[in-house]
Short mmCIF file of C-alpha atoms in Angstrom, two decimals:
data_model
loop_
_atom_site.label_atom_id
_atom_site.label_comp_id
_atom_site.label_asym_id
_atom_site.label_seq_id
_atom_site.Cartn_x
_atom_site.Cartn_y
_atom_site.Cartn_z
CA UNK A 1 -26.97 76.89 2.69
CA UNK A 2 -26.59 76.68 -0.99
CA UNK A 3 -23.51 75.85 -3.75
CA UNK A 4 -23.56 76.22 -7.06
CA UNK A 5 -21.05 73.75 -8.86
CA UNK A 6 -20.18 73.93 -12.57
CA UNK A 7 -21.43 71.17 -14.73
CA UNK A 8 -17.83 69.07 -15.96
CA UNK A 9 -18.22 66.96 -19.16
CA UNK A 10 -20.63 64.16 -19.35
CA UNK A 11 -21.73 64.66 -15.65
CA UNK A 12 -25.43 63.79 -16.98
CA UNK A 13 -24.31 59.95 -16.52
CA UNK A 14 -24.19 60.60 -13.26
CA UNK A 15 -27.68 61.70 -12.87
CA UNK A 16 -28.73 57.73 -14.14
CA UNK A 17 -32.46 56.75 -15.59
CA UNK A 18 -34.53 59.85 -15.14
CA UNK A 19 -32.42 61.00 -13.21
CA UNK A 20 -33.25 57.99 -10.09
CA UNK A 21 -29.11 58.92 -8.94
CA UNK A 22 -30.71 62.40 -8.51
CA UNK A 23 -33.38 61.48 -6.39
CA UNK A 24 -31.34 59.08 -4.48
CA UNK A 25 -29.23 61.82 -3.43
CA UNK A 26 -31.97 64.10 -2.58
CA UNK A 27 -33.39 61.52 -0.54
CA UNK A 28 -30.26 60.34 1.50
CA UNK A 29 -28.64 63.91 2.36
CA UNK A 30 -32.38 65.83 2.20
CA UNK A 31 -30.80 68.08 0.13
CA UNK A 32 -32.26 69.85 -2.92
CA UNK A 33 -30.72 69.25 -6.56
CA UNK A 34 -31.71 71.60 -9.11
CA UNK A 35 -30.05 70.75 -12.51
CA UNK A 36 -29.70 74.08 -14.00
CA UNK A 37 -28.40 74.66 -18.28
CA UNK A 38 -24.79 76.02 -16.17
CA UNK A 39 -24.64 74.87 -13.55
CA UNK A 40 -25.80 72.36 -10.18
CA UNK A 41 -27.02 73.88 -7.30
CA UNK A 42 -27.40 72.34 -3.94
CA UNK A 43 -29.47 73.30 -1.46
CA UNK A 44 -29.35 71.90 2.50
CA UNK A 45 -27.36 71.77 5.40
CA UNK A 46 -23.80 73.13 5.02
CA UNK A 47 -22.22 69.45 5.65
CA UNK A 48 -24.56 67.30 3.79
CA UNK A 49 -24.05 69.81 0.62
CA UNK A 50 -20.28 69.09 1.60
CA UNK A 51 -21.02 64.99 0.97
CA UNK A 52 -23.16 65.76 -2.24
CA UNK A 53 -20.52 68.70 -3.84
CA UNK A 54 -18.00 65.56 -2.90
CA UNK A 55 -19.94 63.22 -4.49
CA UNK A 56 -19.88 64.88 -8.28
CA UNK A 57 -16.13 65.80 -8.20
CA UNK A 58 -15.31 62.06 -7.50
CA UNK A 59 -17.25 61.13 -10.05
CA UNK A 60 -15.68 64.06 -12.02
CA UNK A 61 -12.36 62.39 -11.43
CA UNK A 62 -13.18 58.85 -11.99
CA UNK A 63 -14.63 60.02 -15.43
CA UNK A 64 -11.62 61.27 -16.21
CA UNK A 65 -8.85 58.59 -14.79
CA UNK A 66 -11.07 56.47 -17.25
CA UNK A 67 -13.25 54.53 -15.00
CA UNK A 68 -16.46 52.93 -16.15
CA UNK A 69 -19.13 52.04 -14.12
CA UNK A 70 -21.51 48.95 -14.85
CA UNK A 71 -24.82 46.99 -14.53
CA UNK A 72 -26.06 49.42 -11.94
CA UNK A 73 -22.56 49.61 -9.87
CA UNK A 74 -23.18 53.38 -9.49
CA UNK A 75 -26.71 52.89 -7.80
CA UNK A 76 -25.33 50.43 -5.41
CA UNK A 77 -22.29 52.91 -4.63
CA UNK A 78 -24.07 55.80 -3.72
CA UNK A 79 -26.61 53.48 -1.33
CA UNK A 80 -23.31 52.40 0.29
CA UNK A 81 -22.19 55.43 0.84
CA UNK A 82 -25.30 57.55 1.87
CA UNK A 83 -25.28 54.95 4.46
CA UNK A 84 -21.97 55.40 5.84
CA UNK A 85 -20.85 58.90 5.65
CA UNK A 86 -17.22 57.63 6.02
CA UNK A 87 -17.15 56.39 2.87
CA UNK A 88 -16.29 58.65 -0.67
CA UNK A 89 -17.78 57.29 -4.11
CA UNK A 90 -13.78 57.04 -5.32
CA UNK A 91 -12.47 54.87 -2.57
CA UNK A 92 -15.55 52.56 -3.43
CA UNK A 93 -14.99 52.64 -7.03
CA UNK A 94 -11.26 52.46 -6.68
CA UNK A 95 -11.66 49.45 -3.84
CA UNK A 96 -13.54 47.78 -6.38
CA UNK A 97 -10.93 48.40 -9.22
CA UNK A 98 -8.23 46.04 -7.07
CA UNK A 99 -10.61 43.51 -6.74
CA UNK A 100 -10.48 43.30 -10.61
CA UNK A 101 -9.72 39.90 -12.24
CA UNK A 102 -10.84 37.78 -15.64
CA UNK A 103 -13.78 38.87 -16.99
CA UNK A 104 -15.77 40.77 -13.79
CA UNK A 105 -14.77 43.26 -10.95
CA UNK A 106 -16.15 42.52 -7.79
CA UNK A 107 -17.82 46.03 -6.15
CA UNK A 108 -20.31 46.02 -2.97
CA UNK A 109 -23.57 46.89 -3.56
CA UNK A 110 -24.44 47.62 -0.27
CA UNK A 111 -23.29 48.19 3.26
CA UNK A 112 -23.44 44.51 4.36
CA UNK A 113 -21.64 43.43 1.22
CA UNK A 114 -18.80 46.25 2.04
CA UNK A 115 -18.55 44.60 5.38
CA UNK A 116 -18.45 41.15 4.05
CA UNK A 117 -15.51 41.58 1.67
CA UNK A 118 -13.40 43.70 4.28
CA UNK A 119 -13.86 40.96 6.86
CA UNK A 120 -12.62 38.35 4.39
CA UNK A 121 -9.60 40.67 3.66
CA UNK A 122 -8.89 41.24 7.20
CA UNK A 123 -9.94 38.02 9.18
CA UNK A 124 -8.68 34.24 8.44
CA UNK A 125 -12.16 32.68 8.72
CA UNK A 126 -15.42 34.43 8.10
CA UNK A 127 -19.27 33.35 8.31
CA UNK A 128 -21.54 34.89 6.37
CA UNK A 129 -24.83 34.61 7.00
CA UNK A 130 -28.21 35.56 5.03
CA UNK A 131 -30.90 35.34 2.83
CA UNK A 132 -30.79 34.10 -0.41
CA UNK A 133 -29.43 36.14 -3.36
CA UNK A 134 -26.86 38.42 -0.82
CA UNK A 135 -23.87 37.54 -2.85
CA UNK A 136 -22.54 35.56 0.09
CA UNK A 137 -20.95 32.69 -1.89
CA UNK A 138 -20.73 34.84 -5.29
CA UNK A 139 -18.83 37.38 -3.70
CA UNK A 140 -16.40 34.26 -1.72
CA UNK A 141 -15.84 32.90 -4.39
CA UNK A 142 -14.79 36.19 -6.42
CA UNK A 143 -12.14 37.02 -3.43
CA UNK A 144 -10.58 33.29 -3.85
CA UNK A 145 -10.36 33.99 -7.50
CA UNK A 146 -8.42 37.33 -6.68
CA UNK A 147 -6.37 35.47 -3.86
CA UNK A 148 -5.21 32.70 -6.13
CA UNK A 149 -4.75 34.98 -8.99
CA UNK A 150 -2.43 37.79 -6.69
CA UNK A 151 -0.41 33.81 -6.12
CA UNK A 152 -1.89 34.88 -2.25
CA UNK A 153 -2.51 31.13 -2.18
CA UNK A 154 -2.21 27.88 -4.31
CA UNK A 155 -5.77 26.74 -4.47
CA UNK A 156 -8.89 26.92 -3.84
CA UNK A 157 -11.24 24.40 -2.28
CA UNK A 158 -15.34 24.90 -3.00
CA UNK A 159 -17.19 22.44 -0.49
CA UNK A 160 -20.64 21.94 -0.41
CA UNK A 161 -22.91 19.24 2.37
CA UNK A 162 -24.93 16.79 -0.45
CA UNK A 163 -28.23 17.24 1.03
CA UNK A 164 -31.08 17.71 -1.25
CA UNK A 165 -33.59 20.54 -0.67
CA UNK A 166 -36.94 19.05 0.86
CA UNK A 167 -37.02 15.93 -1.63
CA UNK A 168 -35.32 12.68 -1.89
CA UNK A 169 -33.61 12.16 -5.78
CA UNK A 170 -32.73 8.25 -5.10
CA UNK A 171 -29.49 6.60 -6.27
CA UNK A 172 -28.73 8.60 -9.02
CA UNK A 173 -26.37 7.10 -12.15
CA UNK A 174 -23.00 7.79 -13.06
CA UNK A 175 -19.60 8.01 -11.78
CA UNK A 176 -18.81 9.03 -8.51
CA UNK A 177 -17.93 12.67 -9.75
CA UNK A 178 -21.68 12.42 -11.33
CA UNK A 179 -23.67 11.85 -8.33
CA UNK A 180 -22.20 14.78 -6.41
CA UNK A 181 -22.06 17.42 -9.61
CA UNK A 182 -25.25 18.65 -9.51
CA UNK A 183 -25.44 19.19 -5.19
CA UNK A 184 -22.76 21.41 -6.54
CA UNK A 185 -23.13 23.17 -9.16
CA UNK A 186 -23.74 27.08 -7.78
CA UNK A 187 -20.30 26.63 -6.92
CA UNK A 188 -19.39 25.72 -10.89
CA UNK A 189 -22.25 28.54 -11.81
CA UNK A 190 -20.25 31.51 -10.07
CA UNK A 191 -16.60 30.06 -11.42
CA UNK A 192 -17.84 29.83 -14.67
CA UNK A 193 -19.15 33.65 -14.81
CA UNK A 194 -16.25 35.24 -13.09
CA UNK A 195 -13.21 33.00 -15.00
CA UNK A 196 -13.23 32.50 -18.92
CA UNK A 197 -14.15 28.88 -19.36
CA UNK A 198 -11.08 27.46 -20.65
CA UNK A 199 -9.28 28.87 -17.64
CA UNK A 200 -12.07 26.99 -14.80
CA UNK A 201 -11.55 23.82 -16.84
CA UNK A 202 -7.86 23.96 -16.60
CA UNK A 203 -7.64 24.74 -12.91
CA UNK A 204 -10.51 22.05 -12.56
CA UNK A 205 -8.13 19.78 -14.54
CA UNK A 206 -5.21 20.20 -12.28
CA UNK A 207 -6.93 20.02 -8.98
CA UNK A 208 -6.19 23.81 -8.82
CA UNK A 209 -9.28 24.48 -7.93
CA UNK A 210 -11.44 21.55 -6.56
CA UNK A 211 -15.22 20.88 -5.76
CA UNK A 212 -16.42 18.37 -3.41
CA UNK A 213 -18.95 17.30 -0.69
CA UNK A 214 -17.68 18.05 2.68
CA UNK A 215 -17.74 14.42 3.90
CA UNK A 216 -14.19 14.50 1.77
CA UNK A 217 -12.78 16.89 3.68
CA UNK A 218 -12.14 14.75 6.62
CA UNK A 219 -8.94 14.21 7.49
CA UNK A 220 -6.86 16.91 5.93
CA UNK A 221 -5.03 19.78 6.14
CA UNK A 222 -5.42 23.19 4.01
CA UNK A 223 -2.53 24.94 3.72
CA UNK A 224 -2.05 28.05 1.54
CA UNK A 225 -5.84 27.57 0.27
CA UNK A 226 -8.51 29.47 0.15
CA UNK A 227 -11.46 27.26 1.79
CA UNK A 228 -15.16 28.03 0.86
CA UNK A 229 -18.12 26.08 2.56
CA UNK A 230 -21.49 26.93 0.63
CA UNK A 231 -24.97 25.90 1.68
CA UNK A 232 -23.79 25.70 5.68
CA UNK A 233 -26.60 25.36 7.55
CA UNK A 234 -27.73 21.72 6.28
CA UNK A 235 -23.84 21.01 8.01
CA UNK A 236 -24.63 18.82 11.34
CA UNK A 237 -22.33 19.30 14.41
CA UNK A 238 -19.97 17.33 13.57
CA UNK A 239 -19.32 18.29 10.36
CA UNK A 240 -19.05 21.91 10.79
CA UNK A 241 -16.62 21.04 13.24
CA UNK A 242 -14.88 18.95 11.57
CA UNK A 243 -14.59 21.77 9.09
CA UNK A 244 -13.61 24.56 10.89
CA UNK A 245 -10.84 22.68 11.78
CA UNK A 246 -8.95 21.85 8.73
CA UNK A 247 -7.70 25.46 8.43
CA UNK A 248 -3.62 25.53 7.92
CA UNK A 249 -0.82 27.90 7.22
CA UNK A 250 -1.65 30.69 5.14
CA UNK A 251 -5.33 29.51 4.68
CA UNK A 252 -8.56 31.65 4.36
CA UNK A 253 -11.83 30.11 4.87
CA UNK A 254 -14.94 31.33 4.34
CA UNK A 255 -18.47 29.80 5.67
CA UNK A 256 -21.46 30.84 4.16
CA UNK A 257 -25.53 29.79 4.89
CA UNK A 258 -29.01 30.85 5.10
CA UNK A 259 -30.49 29.51 8.34
CA UNK A 260 -33.85 29.83 7.21
CA UNK A 261 -33.51 27.12 4.85
CA UNK A 262 -32.39 24.39 6.82
CA UNK A 263 -33.19 21.07 4.96
CA UNK A 264 -31.90 18.57 7.56
CA UNK A 265 -34.27 16.32 9.44
CA UNK A 266 -33.63 18.17 12.53
CA UNK A 267 -33.27 21.53 12.04
CA UNK A 268 -31.86 22.33 15.47
CA UNK A 269 -28.90 20.23 15.13
CA UNK A 270 -27.74 22.73 11.99
CA UNK A 271 -23.88 22.88 12.63
CA UNK A 272 -24.14 27.12 11.49
CA UNK A 273 -26.86 27.79 14.38
CA UNK A 274 -24.58 26.14 16.60
CA UNK A 275 -21.08 27.85 15.48
CA UNK A 276 -22.74 31.05 15.40
CA UNK A 277 -23.17 30.72 19.45
CA UNK A 278 -19.99 28.59 19.88
CA UNK A 279 -17.84 30.65 17.81
CA UNK A 280 -18.88 34.22 18.31
CA UNK A 281 -16.17 35.20 20.93
CA UNK A 282 -13.17 33.29 19.32
CA UNK A 283 -10.55 35.89 18.30
CA UNK A 284 -9.23 35.66 14.69
CA UNK A 285 -12.74 34.43 12.98
CA UNK A 286 -16.23 37.33 12.67
CA UNK A 287 -19.66 37.38 11.95
CA UNK A 288 -20.91 38.92 8.67
CA UNK A 289 -24.86 39.16 8.46
CA UNK A 290 -26.68 40.00 5.85
CA UNK A 291 -30.82 41.17 5.45
CA UNK A 292 -33.67 41.32 2.11
CA UNK A 293 -32.24 45.11 1.48
CA UNK A 294 -28.88 43.33 0.42
CA UNK A 295 -30.86 41.36 -1.83
CA UNK A 296 -28.89 41.96 -5.39
CA UNK A 297 -31.20 39.47 -7.69
CA UNK A 298 -34.84 40.41 -9.17
CA UNK A 299 -36.26 43.05 -6.84
CA UNK A 300 -39.56 40.55 -6.74
CA UNK A 301 -36.57 38.12 -4.71
CA UNK A 302 -36.49 41.09 -2.12
CA UNK A 303 -40.21 41.45 -1.48
CA UNK A 304 -40.41 37.57 -1.27
CA UNK A 305 -37.92 36.94 1.34
CA UNK A 306 -40.11 39.83 3.52
CA UNK A 307 -43.01 38.39 2.59
CA UNK A 308 -42.16 34.95 4.11
CA UNK A 309 -40.20 36.41 6.98
CA UNK A 310 -43.19 38.53 8.20
CA UNK A 311 -45.61 35.60 7.70
CA UNK A 312 -43.03 33.38 9.94
CA UNK A 313 -43.45 35.87 12.45
CA UNK A 314 -46.78 35.57 12.46
CA UNK A 315 -47.29 32.18 12.53
CA UNK A 316 -48.87 30.72 16.12
CA UNK A 317 -47.14 28.48 18.11
CA UNK A 318 -47.85 25.02 17.80
CA UNK A 319 -50.91 23.61 19.65
CA UNK A 320 -49.85 21.89 23.05
CA UNK A 321 -50.57 18.03 23.14
CA UNK A 322 -53.83 16.58 24.28
CA UNK A 323 -54.18 16.09 28.01
CA UNK A 324 -54.95 13.10 29.39
CA UNK A 325 -58.15 14.02 29.67
CA UNK A 326 -60.51 15.45 26.23
CA UNK A 327 -64.24 16.10 26.27
CA UNK A 328 -64.10 14.77 29.61
CA UNK A 329 -63.44 11.49 28.53
CA UNK A 330 -60.24 9.20 30.08
CA UNK A 331 -57.76 8.33 28.24
CA UNK A 332 -56.92 4.41 27.52
CA UNK A 333 -54.34 4.03 30.16
CA UNK A 334 -56.35 5.76 33.00
CA UNK A 335 -59.73 3.05 31.51
CA UNK A 336 -57.31 0.11 31.60
CA UNK A 337 -56.24 0.54 35.11
CA UNK A 338 -60.00 1.14 36.43
CA UNK A 339 -60.12 -2.49 35.08
CA UNK A 340 -57.92 -4.00 36.84
CA UNK A 341 -58.85 -2.36 40.09
CA UNK A 342 -62.41 -3.53 39.17
CA UNK A 343 -63.76 -0.14 39.23
CA UNK A 344 -66.95 0.40 36.73
CA UNK A 345 -65.43 2.22 33.52
CA UNK A 346 -67.89 5.45 32.81
CA UNK A 347 -67.03 5.04 28.55
CA UNK A 348 -68.85 1.54 28.57
CA UNK A 349 -72.38 2.84 27.77
CA UNK A 350 -75.48 -0.02 28.82
CA UNK A 351 -78.39 -0.52 27.02
CA UNK A 352 -81.45 -0.25 27.99
#
């Protein structure tokens, strides 16, 4: 099927750098797009051509309504709608506009990110599990700020285990807050990126936003709050159970973590791994999973994560423990038993 559509004003901004978005649509919809001086010709199956035509129509509508696309948002939206036939460019853009606040708008850059945001909106407790750089913490903090500013909650509580990443830092100088701040710095970074610094400082001063180690959560009931537990893979089983039972009335909880970066002495005791197994069938909460295709940092990060995953799958199992006999020699316990019974030891060499 061939279809010719009229070129609307500023439609060339949809094409992207070196027509990268055009190629994205061609590959994703299996169609040919011919850019002519007075029209755009689409060729492919009727269904795919109709979807492409809808993309151009939605883009024209958004442009006329004053919508602007920033920081590669358009390319990200196109990838999302190509992966999910039920999604349109207009619905994605308008959903992002509804989540606008402060200096930023929260716009999912992958299908899994979109599902994650929808899960947070529709459930009281969400577990976000996936590799570094997939936006788990950033999106959760953004949704928390959106809920606070729309007065759906009265405060935000951000918690994180105080666990070093594979090293011992010893005793840190300063007050208690000075000692724990280095562990909580990623949460501060997200806040200052999403809100004006003066507003963040004011919220922190008035405890509207509270940042604390998970150990400080014990004994509390958190009502009218948006609670986020970051780096949950470094919680113990007891800490995780304690945290998920803090939820009070009119509250939401988001737990994020990367099960490939566990810094606990015994990785098998990770509270996040246990929770994923124990709570998977509990009604009212849900799990959102990410993979390397959701990484929104430098493109190199995506390739690095994939390389580590491939290496881990190739690593052989550890060698089994030495058997009681190695190279035909008896072990120490067996030798002692022989000597006690008066039997000659084959291990003792006789001199000529």
